[in-house]
Amino acid sequence: MKRTHHCSELRPAHAGQTVTLEGWVHSRRDLGGVLFLDLRDREGRTQTVFDPSDLNAAVFDRATRLHSESVIRVTGRVRPRPAGTENAKIPTGQVEVMATGLEVLNDAEILPFSVDDPEVANKVNEELRLKHRYLDLRRPEMIRNLRLRSKVAMATRAYMDEHGFLEVETPTLFKSTPEGAREFLVPNRREPGTFYALPQSPQQFKQILMVAGVERYFQLARCYRDEDLRADRQPEFTQVDIEMSFIEREDIYALIEGLLKRVWKTALGMEIPGPFRRISFEEALNRYGIDKPDTRFGMELVDFTEEFRASAFKVFAGAIANGGVVKALNAKGLACATQGQIETMTEYAKSFGAKGLAYIKVEGGEWKSPIVKFFSPAEKQALTSKLGIEEGDLVLFAADQWLNACEILGKIRLYCADVLKQQGKLSIDPARFDFLWVVDFPLLSYDKELNRWYSSHHPFTAPVAEDIPLLKQDPKKVRGQHYDIVVNGVELGGGSIRIHQPDVQRTVFEEILQIPPEETQLRFGYMLEAFRYGAPPHGGIALGFDRLCAILCGTTSIRDVIAFPKTAKGTCLMTESPSPVTPRQLKELYLEVKTAKS
Ligand code: ASP
């Protein structure tokens, strides 16, 4: 290797040394005939100086013809920068390299966008960046993200190893088990009409590994879900997937708290305090209107069902008579909300089936709202005292079935927080991380359209032991041994203690979830069989690794921490996949494409 130093290394102590650097021409400036090339490699930047009075004319001439991002090798002598020209912003800003030799390793053509502009991410549309991802990744912020991701992966592996976990790879050619998300299918050329599916998670394999006696398994596992992608989803993503035998929920909490502490320390040098708070699903919904609450600010939901039970305001009294609730929140200082903002919030309410959104603006000493005239003095008094209503506030209501009412206000709460942040009325320390465990989820949720129960988490989650007798009598009351880990309103992961008794698992499949026995056999027969040969009690969790890295990198988009992400349409713009295949390939797979792309 000819390179003697990285571009981050040189300091005044190196003055006088002859060094060789290799990298990309980050930027160039021509000052009175002297050429300054900032050379960049993965580690940093160093200023090199090409002075025609010092250099062979051919070398100087070649240097002047270099485009940005050309790859060069520069040899030269380190010297302190002349007084007044130092750059305090970069670690090598005290020195420069007076070039004596130049080798052009590869010329770069004019780029589709410039790599040296710190504002690239804001200025250049993301599609162009994704098409030329190799250029986008050259930006220091992106290298920083990749580096951090790698460090977090290493720290995770070390931590898991120290805790006795084996890293085991599980297949990515799996079998179709349609449930939840749609799957990617892979046709099998050996038997026409049969398919593999890419796994949505290694769930079944990791449970089988417990039956196999592995006791402690982990994997940085690639998972695939063929969903219509919402803003920040990827069709393939990575999980830190974990499973352990002979444990209870507390063991998982302790393990994950330790892991996250290690990761935060490694990535950000930050100590995070523990143990993490715990909150039940019901309390999370009641107070924050969501099962992954952002607890860095208040604006909590308050219940007014009792106060409005006999109200003259029929919308509220009627909802309560129907078995619903009335809830409200006070967006402090948001009486100034614009009509457009109120409309956005109304649309949220309507998306949950509500007819509209009741609200009160407190302005000029008055409660401005068409509904206030229906309120009794006692009702107004209750609102004032429980919500701490003051001049300038905006009070928003939801009157609906409990879950709906909570979720409507939960969404509005987050929206109001965003607006208040933009207005500078709410500030959240970017170095604050509110971790919490959400626990006591209902094991089952009801699908009104299909008229049946489905698993809130997945069908392998164990019911809380004392609730097992309720499984058949009153399924909605059964709590699952499921837990989610949440930070700052983001679900970082979730898992559960599993069912390990084959009879309980079969009851859940067939009697509760109403999967016909033949289908149970086809989809899960091998698991039920495995469980009959000595399955230890076990449980686990999976953390979204991309999301974890995004939080640590302080970015809101997981695309920023994935080297080659796909667009919201599931395409890779760089390789142009997915792409058509030849008739011959189709024939080999016994496939025929019937509908041409419209
Ligand atoms: N496999 C689950 C998931 O992907 C996590 C778990 O239960 O461990 O969400």
Coordinates of C-alpha atoms and ligand atoms in Angstrom, one line a residue:
M1 CA 0.0 0.0 0.0
K2 CA 1.4 3.4 -1.0
R3 CA -0.9 5.4 1.2
T4 CA 0.9 6.5 4.4
H5 CA -1.9 8.3 6.2
H6 CA -5.7 8.7 6.1
C7 CA -7.0 12.1 5.3
S8 CA -8.0 12.6 8.9
E9 CA -4.7 12.0 10.5
L10 CA -2.2 14.8 9.8
R11 CA -1.5 17.4 12.5
P12 CA 1.2 20.1 13.1
A13 CA 3.4 17.4 14.6
H14 CA 3.7 15.8 11.1
A15 CA 5.2 19.0 9.6
G16 CA 8.2 18.3 7.5
Q17 CA 7.2 14.7 6.8
T18 CA 6.7 13.4 3.3
V19 CA 3.3 11.6 3.1
T20 CA 1.2 9.9 0.5
L21 CA -2.6 10.3 0.6
E22 CA -5.2 8.6 -1.6
G23 CA -8.8 9.6 -2.1
W24 CA -11.3 11.7 -3.9
V25 CA -11.1 15.4 -5.0
H26 CA -13.6 16.8 -2.6
S27 CA -13.4 20.4 -3.7
R28 CA -11.0 22.6 -5.5
R29 CA -10.1 26.3 -5.4
D30 CA -7.8 28.2 -7.7
L31 CA -6.3 31.1 -5.8
G32 CA -3.9 33.3 -7.8
G33 CA -2.5 30.5 -9.8
V34 CA -2.1 28.2 -6.7
L35 CA -4.4 25.2 -6.7
F36 CA -6.0 24.0 -3.5
L37 CA -7.5 20.5 -3.7
D38 CA -9.3 19.1 -0.7
L39 CA -8.7 15.4 -0.7
R40 CA -11.3 13.2 1.0
D41 CA -11.2 9.6 2.0
R42 CA -13.5 7.6 4.3
E43 CA -11.9 9.1 7.4
G44 CA -11.7 12.8 6.6
R45 CA -10.3 15.6 4.6
T46 CA -6.9 17.2 4.1
Q47 CA -6.0 20.2 2.1
T48 CA -3.4 19.7 -0.6
V49 CA -1.6 22.6 -2.3
F50 CA -0.4 22.5 -5.9
D51 CA 2.0 25.5 -6.4
P52 CA 3.3 25.9 -10.0
S53 CA 6.5 27.5 -8.7
D54 CA 7.3 24.3 -6.8
L55 CA 6.1 21.7 -9.2
N56 CA 6.9 20.2 -12.5
A57 CA 4.7 21.9 -15.1
A58 CA 3.1 18.7 -16.4
V59 CA 2.0 17.7 -12.9
F60 CA 0.5 21.1 -12.2
D61 CA -1.3 21.1 -15.5
R62 CA -2.8 17.7 -14.8
A63 CA -4.0 18.9 -11.4
T64 CA -5.7 21.8 -12.9
R65 CA -7.7 19.5 -15.2
L66 CA -9.1 17.3 -12.4
H67 CA -12.8 17.2 -11.9
S68 CA -14.3 16.9 -8.5
E69 CA -14.5 13.3 -7.3
S70 CA -11.6 12.1 -9.4
V71 CA -9.5 9.6 -7.5
I72 CA -5.9 10.6 -7.0
R73 CA -2.8 9.8 -5.1
V74 CA -0.9 12.8 -3.8
T75 CA 2.6 12.8 -2.4
G76 CA 3.9 15.9 -0.7
R77 CA 5.3 17.5 2.4
V78 CA 3.3 18.4 5.4
R79 CA 3.5 22.0 6.6
P80 CA 1.5 24.2 9.0
R81 CA -1.0 26.4 7.2
P82 CA 0.0 30.0 7.0
A83 CA -1.3 32.0 9.9
G84 CA -4.9 33.1 9.4
T85 CA -5.7 30.3 6.9
E86 CA -6.3 27.5 9.4
N87 CA -9.7 25.8 9.4
A88 CA -10.9 25.1 12.9
K89 CA -13.8 23.0 11.6
I90 CA -11.8 20.0 10.5
P91 CA -9.3 18.1 12.6
T92 CA -6.6 18.5 9.9
G93 CA -7.3 22.2 9.6
Q94 CA -3.9 23.3 11.0
V95 CA -1.9 21.7 8.2
E96 CA -1.7 21.3 4.5
V97 CA 0.3 19.0 2.2
M98 CA 2.5 20.8 -0.4
A99 CA 2.1 18.4 -3.4
T100 CA 5.3 17.1 -5.1
G101 CA 3.7 14.3 -7.0
L102 CA 0.3 13.4 -8.4
E103 CA -1.1 10.2 -9.8
V104 CA -4.5 10.2 -11.3
L105 CA -6.0 6.8 -10.4
N106 CA -9.3 7.5 -12.1
D107 CA -10.9 10.6 -13.6
A108 CA -14.5 11.4 -12.7
E109 CA -16.9 12.8 -15.1
I110 CA -19.1 15.8 -14.2
L111 CA -21.4 14.5 -11.4
P112 CA -25.2 14.5 -11.4
F113 CA -25.0 16.3 -8.1
S114 CA -22.2 17.6 -6.0
V115 CA -21.0 15.6 -3.1
D116 CA -19.3 18.4 -1.2
D117 CA -22.4 20.5 -0.7
P118 CA -23.6 20.0 2.9
E119 CA -27.1 20.8 1.8
V120 CA -27.3 18.1 -0.8
A121 CA -30.0 16.2 1.2
N122 CA -32.2 19.2 1.1
K123 CA -31.5 20.4 -2.4
V124 CA -31.3 17.3 -4.5
N125 CA -34.3 15.1 -4.9
E126 CA -34.0 11.8 -3.2
E127 CA -34.7 9.8 -6.4
L128 CA -31.6 11.2 -8.0
R129 CA -29.6 10.5 -4.9
L130 CA -30.9 6.9 -4.8
K131 CA -30.2 6.4 -8.5
H132 CA -26.6 7.4 -7.8
R133 CA -26.4 6.0 -4.3
Y134 CA -22.7 5.4 -4.6
L135 CA -22.3 9.2 -4.8
D136 CA -24.8 9.8 -2.1
L137 CA -23.0 7.4 0.2
R138 CA -19.8 9.4 -0.3
R139 CA -21.3 12.3 1.7
P140 CA -19.7 12.4 5.1
E141 CA -23.1 12.2 6.9
M142 CA -23.9 9.0 5.1
I143 CA -20.5 7.4 5.8
R144 CA -21.1 8.4 9.4
N145 CA -24.5 6.6 9.4
L146 CA -23.0 3.5 7.9
R147 CA -20.1 3.5 10.4
L148 CA -22.5 4.0 13.3
R149 CA -24.7 1.1 12.0
S150 CA -21.7 -1.1 11.8
K151 CA -20.6 -0.2 15.4
V152 CA -24.1 -0.9 16.7
A153 CA -24.1 -4.3 15.0
M154 CA -20.7 -5.1 16.5
A155 CA -21.8 -3.9 20.0
T156 CA -25.0 -6.0 19.7
R157 CA -23.1 -9.1 18.7
A158 CA -20.5 -8.6 21.5
Y159 CA -23.3 -8.1 24.1
M160 CA -25.3 -11.1 23.0
D161 CA -22.1 -13.3 22.9
E162 CA -21.3 -12.2 26.4
H163 CA -24.7 -13.2 27.5
G164 CA -24.4 -16.7 26.1
F165 CA -26.4 -16.3 22.9
L166 CA -25.5 -18.2 19.7
E167 CA -25.8 -16.4 16.4
V168 CA -27.7 -18.8 14.2
E169 CA -28.7 -18.1 10.6
T170 CA -32.2 -19.2 9.6
P171 CA -33.4 -19.7 6.0
T172 CA -34.6 -16.9 3.9
L173 CA -36.2 -19.4 1.5
F174 CA -39.1 -20.3 3.7
K175 CA -42.7 -21.5 3.3
S176 CA -45.7 -19.4 2.8
T177 CA -47.7 -18.9 6.0
P178 CA -50.1 -16.2 5.0
E179 CA -51.0 -14.1 7.9
G180 CA -50.4 -10.5 8.6
A181 CA -48.4 -8.9 5.8
R182 CA -48.3 -10.2 2.3
E183 CA -45.3 -12.3 1.4
F184 CA -42.8 -12.3 -1.4
L185 CA -43.0 -15.6 -3.2
V186 CA -40.2 -17.4 -5.0
P187 CA -41.2 -20.0 -7.6
N188 CA -39.7 -23.4 -7.4
R189 CA -38.5 -24.7 -10.7
R190 CA -38.3 -28.3 -9.5
E191 CA -42.0 -28.6 -8.9
P192 CA -44.4 -26.5 -10.9
G193 CA -46.9 -24.6 -8.9
T194 CA -44.9 -24.7 -5.6
F195 CA -43.3 -21.7 -4.0
Y196 CA -41.0 -20.6 -1.3
A197 CA -41.8 -17.5 0.6
L198 CA -39.3 -15.0 2.0
P199 CA -39.8 -14.9 5.8
Q200 CA -41.6 -12.0 7.5
S201 CA -39.4 -12.8 10.5
P202 CA -37.6 -15.9 11.7
Q203 CA -40.3 -16.4 14.3
Q204 CA -41.0 -20.1 13.7
F205 CA -37.4 -21.1 13.2
K206 CA -36.3 -19.4 16.4
Q207 CA -39.0 -21.2 18.3
I208 CA -37.9 -24.5 16.8
L209 CA -34.3 -23.6 17.8
M210 CA -35.6 -23.5 21.4
V211 CA -37.1 -27.0 20.9
A212 CA -33.7 -28.0 19.5
G213 CA -32.1 -27.0 22.8
V214 CA -30.2 -23.9 21.6
E215 CA -31.5 -22.1 24.7
R216 CA -30.2 -18.7 23.6
Y217 CA -30.4 -17.6 20.0
F218 CA -29.9 -14.3 18.2
Q219 CA -29.5 -13.1 14.7
L220 CA -29.3 -9.9 12.8
A221 CA -32.0 -11.2 10.5
R222 CA -33.3 -9.9 7.2
C223 CA -37.1 -9.9 7.0
Y224 CA -39.4 -9.3 4.1
R225 CA -42.9 -7.9 4.0
D226 CA -44.7 -7.1 0.7
E227 CA -46.8 -4.4 2.1
D228 CA -48.0 -1.2 0.4
L229 CA -45.2 0.8 1.8
R230 CA -46.1 3.6 4.1
A231 CA -43.7 6.5 4.4
D232 CA -41.0 4.9 6.4
R233 CA -41.2 1.2 5.6
Q234 CA -39.0 -1.0 3.5
P235 CA -39.9 -4.3 1.8
E236 CA -36.8 -5.8 3.4
F237 CA -35.5 -4.7 6.7
T238 CA -33.3 -6.0 9.5
Q239 CA -34.2 -7.2 13.0
V240 CA -32.2 -8.0 16.0
D241 CA -34.0 -11.2 16.6
I242 CA -33.8 -12.9 19.9
E243 CA -35.2 -16.0 21.6
M244 CA -34.5 -17.6 25.0
S245 CA -35.6 -20.7 26.9
F246 CA -36.6 -21.1 30.6
I247 CA -37.3 -17.4 31.1
E248 CA -40.1 -15.0 32.1
R249 CA -40.9 -11.5 30.8
E250 CA -38.6 -9.9 33.4
D251 CA -35.6 -11.7 31.9
I252 CA -36.3 -10.2 28.5
Y253 CA -36.7 -6.7 30.0
A254 CA -33.4 -7.0 31.8
L255 CA -31.6 -8.3 28.7
I256 CA -32.9 -5.6 26.4
E257 CA -32.3 -2.8 28.8
G258 CA -28.7 -3.9 29.1
L259 CA -28.4 -4.2 25.4
L260 CA -29.8 -0.7 24.8
K261 CA -27.6 0.8 27.5
R262 CA -24.6 -0.8 25.8
V263 CA -25.7 0.4 22.4
W264 CA -26.4 4.0 23.5
K265 CA -23.0 4.1 25.3
T266 CA -21.2 2.8 22.3
A267 CA -22.9 4.9 19.7
L268 CA -23.5 8.1 21.5
G269 CA -21.3 7.9 24.6
M270 CA -24.5 8.3 26.6
E271 CA -25.6 6.6 29.9
I272 CA -29.2 5.8 29.8
P273 CA -30.9 5.3 33.2
G274 CA -32.8 2.2 34.0
P275 CA -34.9 0.3 34.8
F276 CA -37.2 1.5 32.1
R277 CA -40.7 2.6 33.0
R278 CA -43.6 0.3 32.3
I279 CA -47.0 1.2 31.2
S280 CA -50.0 -1.0 30.4
F281 CA -51.6 -0.9 27.0
E282 CA -54.8 0.4 28.6
E283 CA -53.0 3.2 30.4
A284 CA -51.0 4.2 27.3
L285 CA -54.2 4.5 25.3
N286 CA -56.1 6.3 28.1
R287 CA -53.4 8.9 28.6
Y288 CA -51.7 9.2 25.2
G289 CA -54.1 7.7 22.8
I290 CA -51.5 5.4 21.3
D291 CA -49.7 2.2 22.2
K292 CA -46.3 3.7 21.6
P293 CA -46.6 6.9 23.5
D294 CA -44.1 9.8 23.2
T295 CA -43.8 10.8 26.9
R296 CA -41.4 13.6 26.3
F297 CA -44.3 16.1 26.5
G298 CA -47.6 16.1 28.4
M299 CA -50.8 17.2 26.6
E300 CA -52.4 14.0 28.1
L301 CA -55.9 12.9 27.3
V302 CA -58.5 13.4 30.1
D303 CA -61.7 11.5 30.5
F304 CA -65.0 13.4 30.9
T305 CA -67.4 10.5 30.5
E306 CA -68.9 10.9 33.9
E307 CA -69.2 14.7 33.6
F308 CA -71.1 14.5 30.3
R309 CA -73.2 11.4 30.9
A310 CA -76.4 13.6 31.3
S311 CA -75.2 16.5 29.2
A312 CA -77.6 18.7 27.2
F313 CA -75.0 18.3 24.4
K314 CA -76.5 15.3 22.8
V315 CA -73.5 14.3 20.7
F316 CA -71.6 13.6 24.0
A317 CA -74.5 12.2 26.0
G318 CA -75.5 10.0 23.0
A319 CA -72.0 8.6 22.5
I320 CA -71.9 7.7 26.2
A321 CA -75.3 6.1 26.1
N322 CA -74.0 4.0 23.3
G323 CA -71.3 2.6 25.5
G324 CA -68.7 5.1 24.4
V325 CA -66.6 7.7 26.3
V326 CA -65.9 11.4 26.1
K327 CA -62.2 12.5 26.2
A328 CA -60.5 15.8 25.7
L329 CA -57.0 17.2 25.5
N330 CA -55.7 20.8 25.9
A331 CA -53.3 21.9 23.3
K332 CA -51.8 24.8 25.3
G333 CA -51.3 27.9 23.4
L334 CA -52.8 26.6 20.1
A335 CA -55.9 28.8 20.0
C336 CA -54.2 30.4 17.0
A337 CA -54.6 27.1 15.0
T338 CA -55.5 28.0 11.4
Q339 CA -58.6 26.8 9.7
G340 CA -56.3 24.4 7.6
Q341 CA -54.9 22.9 10.8
I342 CA -58.3 22.4 12.3
E343 CA -59.4 20.7 9.0
T344 CA -56.4 18.4 9.1
M345 CA -57.3 17.4 12.6
T346 CA -61.0 16.9 11.6
E347 CA -59.8 14.6 8.8
Y348 CA -57.9 12.5 11.4
A349 CA -61.1 12.2 13.4
K350 CA -63.1 11.3 10.3
S351 CA -60.6 8.7 9.3
F352 CA -61.6 6.9 12.5
G353 CA -65.3 7.1 11.5
A354 CA -66.1 10.2 13.6
K355 CA -68.6 12.7 12.1
G356 CA -66.5 15.7 13.0
L357 CA -64.3 17.3 15.6
A358 CA -65.6 19.3 18.5
Y359 CA -63.2 21.9 19.8
I360 CA -63.0 25.1 21.8
K361 CA -60.7 28.0 21.1
V362 CA -60.0 30.1 24.2
E363 CA -59.4 33.6 22.9
G364 CA -60.1 37.1 24.1
G365 CA -61.4 35.7 27.4
E366 CA -64.0 33.7 25.6
W367 CA -64.6 30.1 24.8
K368 CA -65.2 30.2 21.1
S369 CA -67.1 27.2 19.9
P370 CA -70.6 26.4 18.7
I371 CA -70.9 23.6 21.3
V372 CA -70.2 25.7 24.4
K373 CA -73.8 27.0 24.6
F374 CA -74.9 23.4 25.4
F375 CA -72.5 23.0 28.3
S376 CA -73.8 23.5 31.9
P377 CA -71.7 25.6 34.4
A378 CA -70.7 22.4 36.1
E379 CA -69.5 20.9 32.9
K380 CA -67.5 24.0 32.1
Q381 CA -66.1 24.0 35.6
A382 CA -65.0 20.4 35.2
L383 CA -63.3 21.1 31.9
T384 CA -61.5 24.2 33.3
S385 CA -60.1 22.4 36.3
K386 CA -59.2 19.0 34.8
L387 CA -57.6 20.5 31.7
G388 CA -56.2 23.7 33.3
I389 CA -57.8 25.8 30.6
E390 CA -56.4 29.3 30.1
E391 CA -56.4 32.0 27.6
G392 CA -54.8 30.9 24.3
D393 CA -55.6 27.2 24.6
L394 CA -57.3 24.9 22.2
V395 CA -59.4 22.1 23.6
L396 CA -60.2 19.1 21.4
F397 CA -62.8 16.4 22.1
A398 CA -63.5 12.9 21.0
A399 CA -66.8 11.2 21.8
D400 CA -66.8 7.6 20.6
Q401 CA -66.1 4.0 21.6
W402 CA -63.2 3.9 24.0
L403 CA -60.5 2.8 21.6
N404 CA -61.6 5.1 18.8
A405 CA -61.8 8.1 21.1
C406 CA -58.4 7.4 22.4
E407 CA -56.9 6.9 19.0
I408 CA -58.4 10.0 17.5
L409 CA -57.0 12.2 20.3
G410 CA -53.8 10.3 20.2
K411 CA -53.2 11.3 16.6
I412 CA -54.3 14.9 17.2
R413 CA -52.0 15.1 20.2
L414 CA -49.0 14.3 18.0
Y415 CA -50.1 16.7 15.3
C416 CA -50.6 19.5 17.9
A417 CA -47.1 18.8 19.3
D418 CA -45.6 19.1 15.8
V419 CA -47.4 22.4 15.2
L420 CA -46.4 23.7 18.7
K421 CA -42.8 22.7 17.9
Q422 CA -42.8 24.6 14.7
Q423 CA -44.2 27.6 16.5
G424 CA -41.4 27.3 19.1
K425 CA -43.9 26.8 21.9
L426 CA -42.8 23.2 22.6
S427 CA -39.2 22.3 22.7
I428 CA -37.8 18.8 23.2
D429 CA -34.2 18.2 24.0
P430 CA -32.8 16.1 21.1
A431 CA -30.6 14.2 23.6
R432 CA -33.6 13.0 25.6
F433 CA -34.6 9.4 25.2
D434 CA -37.8 8.2 27.0
F435 CA -37.7 4.5 27.0
L436 CA -40.7 2.5 28.1
W437 CA -42.1 -1.0 28.1
V438 CA -45.7 -1.2 27.0
V439 CA -47.2 -4.3 28.6
D440 CA -50.5 -6.1 29.2
F441 CA -51.7 -6.0 25.6
P442 CA -55.0 -7.8 24.9
L443 CA -54.1 -11.2 23.4
L444 CA -56.8 -10.9 20.8
S445 CA -58.4 -8.2 18.8
Y446 CA -61.8 -8.4 17.1
D447 CA -62.2 -8.0 13.3
K448 CA -65.7 -6.7 12.9
E449 CA -65.8 -7.2 9.2
L450 CA -64.6 -10.8 9.2
N451 CA -66.5 -11.4 12.5
R452 CA -63.6 -13.1 14.2
W453 CA -60.8 -12.8 16.6
Y454 CA -57.2 -12.3 15.4
S455 CA -53.9 -12.2 17.4
S456 CA -52.9 -8.7 18.5
H457 CA -49.3 -9.8 18.2
H458 CA -49.0 -13.2 16.6
P459 CA -50.6 -16.6 17.3
F460 CA -47.6 -17.9 19.2
T461 CA -47.9 -15.4 22.1
A462 CA -48.9 -17.0 25.4
P463 CA -51.8 -15.7 27.3
V464 CA -51.1 -14.5 30.9
A465 CA -51.3 -17.7 32.8
E466 CA -54.2 -16.7 35.1
D467 CA -56.3 -15.6 32.0
I468 CA -56.1 -19.0 30.2
P469 CA -59.5 -20.1 31.6
L470 CA -61.0 -17.1 30.0
L471 CA -59.8 -18.0 26.5
K472 CA -63.0 -19.7 25.4
Q473 CA -65.4 -17.8 27.7
D474 CA -64.4 -14.2 27.3
P475 CA -61.5 -13.9 24.8
K476 CA -61.4 -10.1 24.9
K477 CA -60.4 -10.1 28.6
V478 CA -57.4 -12.3 28.0
R479 CA -54.1 -10.5 28.3
G480 CA -51.1 -11.6 26.3
Q481 CA -47.6 -12.0 27.6
H482 CA -46.6 -9.5 25.0
Y483 CA -44.3 -6.5 25.4
D484 CA -43.2 -3.6 23.2
I485 CA -40.2 -1.4 23.8
V486 CA -40.9 2.2 22.9
V487 CA -38.6 5.2 22.7
N488 CA -39.8 8.7 22.1
G489 CA -43.0 7.5 20.5
V490 CA -41.2 5.0 18.2
E491 CA -41.8 1.3 18.6
L492 CA -38.4 -0.1 18.7
G493 CA -39.4 -3.7 19.0
G494 CA -41.7 -6.2 20.5
G495 CA -42.0 -9.8 21.5
S496 CA -43.6 -12.2 23.9
I497 CA -43.5 -15.3 26.0
R498 CA -44.7 -18.0 23.7
I499 CA -47.1 -20.8 24.0
H500 CA -45.0 -24.0 24.4
Q501 CA -47.8 -26.5 25.1
P502 CA -49.0 -28.1 21.9
D503 CA -52.6 -28.4 23.2
V504 CA -52.8 -24.7 24.1
Q505 CA -51.3 -23.7 20.8
R506 CA -53.8 -25.9 18.9
T507 CA -56.7 -24.4 20.9
V508 CA -55.5 -20.9 19.9
F509 CA -55.2 -21.8 16.2
E510 CA -58.4 -23.8 15.8
E511 CA -60.8 -22.6 18.4
I512 CA -59.9 -19.0 19.0
L513 CA -58.5 -18.0 15.6
Q514 CA -60.8 -20.4 13.8
I515 CA -58.2 -21.7 11.5
P516 CA -59.6 -25.0 10.0
P517 CA -57.7 -28.0 11.3
E518 CA -56.5 -29.0 7.8
E519 CA -55.0 -25.5 7.4
T520 CA -53.5 -25.6 10.8
Q521 CA -51.9 -28.9 9.9
L522 CA -50.6 -27.5 6.6
R523 CA -49.2 -24.3 8.0
F524 CA -48.1 -25.2 11.5
G525 CA -48.2 -29.0 11.6
Y526 CA -44.5 -29.3 11.9
M527 CA -44.4 -26.8 14.9
L528 CA -47.2 -28.6 16.7
E529 CA -45.3 -31.9 16.2
A530 CA -42.0 -30.4 17.4
F531 CA -43.8 -29.1 20.5
R532 CA -44.8 -32.7 21.4
Y533 CA -41.2 -33.8 21.7
G534 CA -40.2 -31.6 24.6
A535 CA -40.5 -27.9 24.1
P536 CA -39.1 -25.8 26.8
P537 CA -40.9 -22.7 28.0
H538 CA -39.5 -19.8 25.9
G539 CA -39.9 -16.3 24.8
G540 CA -38.2 -13.6 22.8
I541 CA -38.2 -10.3 21.1
A542 CA -37.2 -8.6 17.9
L543 CA -35.9 -5.0 17.6
G544 CA -36.1 -3.1 14.4
F545 CA -32.4 -2.6 13.6
D546 CA -32.9 0.0 10.9
R547 CA -35.2 2.1 13.2
L548 CA -32.7 1.7 16.1
C549 CA -29.9 3.1 13.9
A550 CA -32.1 5.9 12.6
I551 CA -32.8 7.0 16.1
L552 CA -29.1 6.9 17.0
C553 CA -28.2 8.8 13.9
G554 CA -30.8 11.4 14.7
T555 CA -32.6 10.9 11.3
T556 CA -36.3 10.4 10.8
S557 CA -35.9 8.2 7.7
I558 CA -34.6 4.6 7.9
R559 CA -33.5 5.1 4.3
D560 CA -30.7 7.2 5.7
V561 CA -29.2 4.2 7.5
I562 CA -29.7 1.5 4.9
A563 CA -27.0 1.4 2.2
F564 CA -29.3 0.5 -0.7
P565 CA -32.8 1.3 0.3
K566 CA -35.9 0.9 -1.9
T567 CA -38.4 3.7 -2.7
A568 CA -41.9 3.8 -1.4
K569 CA -42.9 1.8 -4.5
G570 CA -40.5 -0.9 -3.6
T571 CA -38.0 -0.2 -6.4
C572 CA -34.2 0.1 -6.4
L573 CA -33.5 3.1 -8.6
M574 CA -29.9 2.3 -9.0
T575 CA -30.2 -1.3 -10.2
E576 CA -33.7 -0.8 -11.7
S577 CA -35.2 -3.7 -9.9
P578 CA -37.7 -5.3 -10.0
S579 CA -37.3 -5.9 -13.7
P580 CA -38.8 -8.1 -16.4
V581 CA -37.3 -11.5 -17.0
T582 CA -36.9 -13.4 -20.3
P583 CA -39.6 -15.8 -21.6
R584 CA -37.0 -18.5 -21.2
Q585 CA -36.7 -17.9 -17.4
L586 CA -40.5 -17.8 -17.1
K587 CA -40.8 -21.1 -18.9
E588 CA -38.2 -22.7 -16.7
L589 CA -40.3 -21.8 -13.7
Y590 CA -43.6 -22.9 -15.4
L591 CA -44.8 -19.3 -15.1
E592 CA -46.8 -17.3 -17.5
V593 CA -47.5 -13.6 -17.2
K594 CA -51.2 -13.0 -18.0
T595 CA -51.7 -9.4 -17.5
A596 CA -49.4 -6.9 -19.1
K597 CA -48.5 -4.0 -17.0
S598 CA -51.0 -1.3 -17.6
Ligands
ASP1 N1 -41.3 -12.1 15.3 C1 -41.9 -11.0 16.0 C2 -42.0 -9.8 15.0 O1 -41.4 -9.9 13.9 C3 -41.1 -10.6 17.2 C4 -41.1 -11.6 18.3 O2 -42.2 -11.9 18.7 O3 -40.0 -12.0 18.7 O4 -42.6 -8.9 15.3

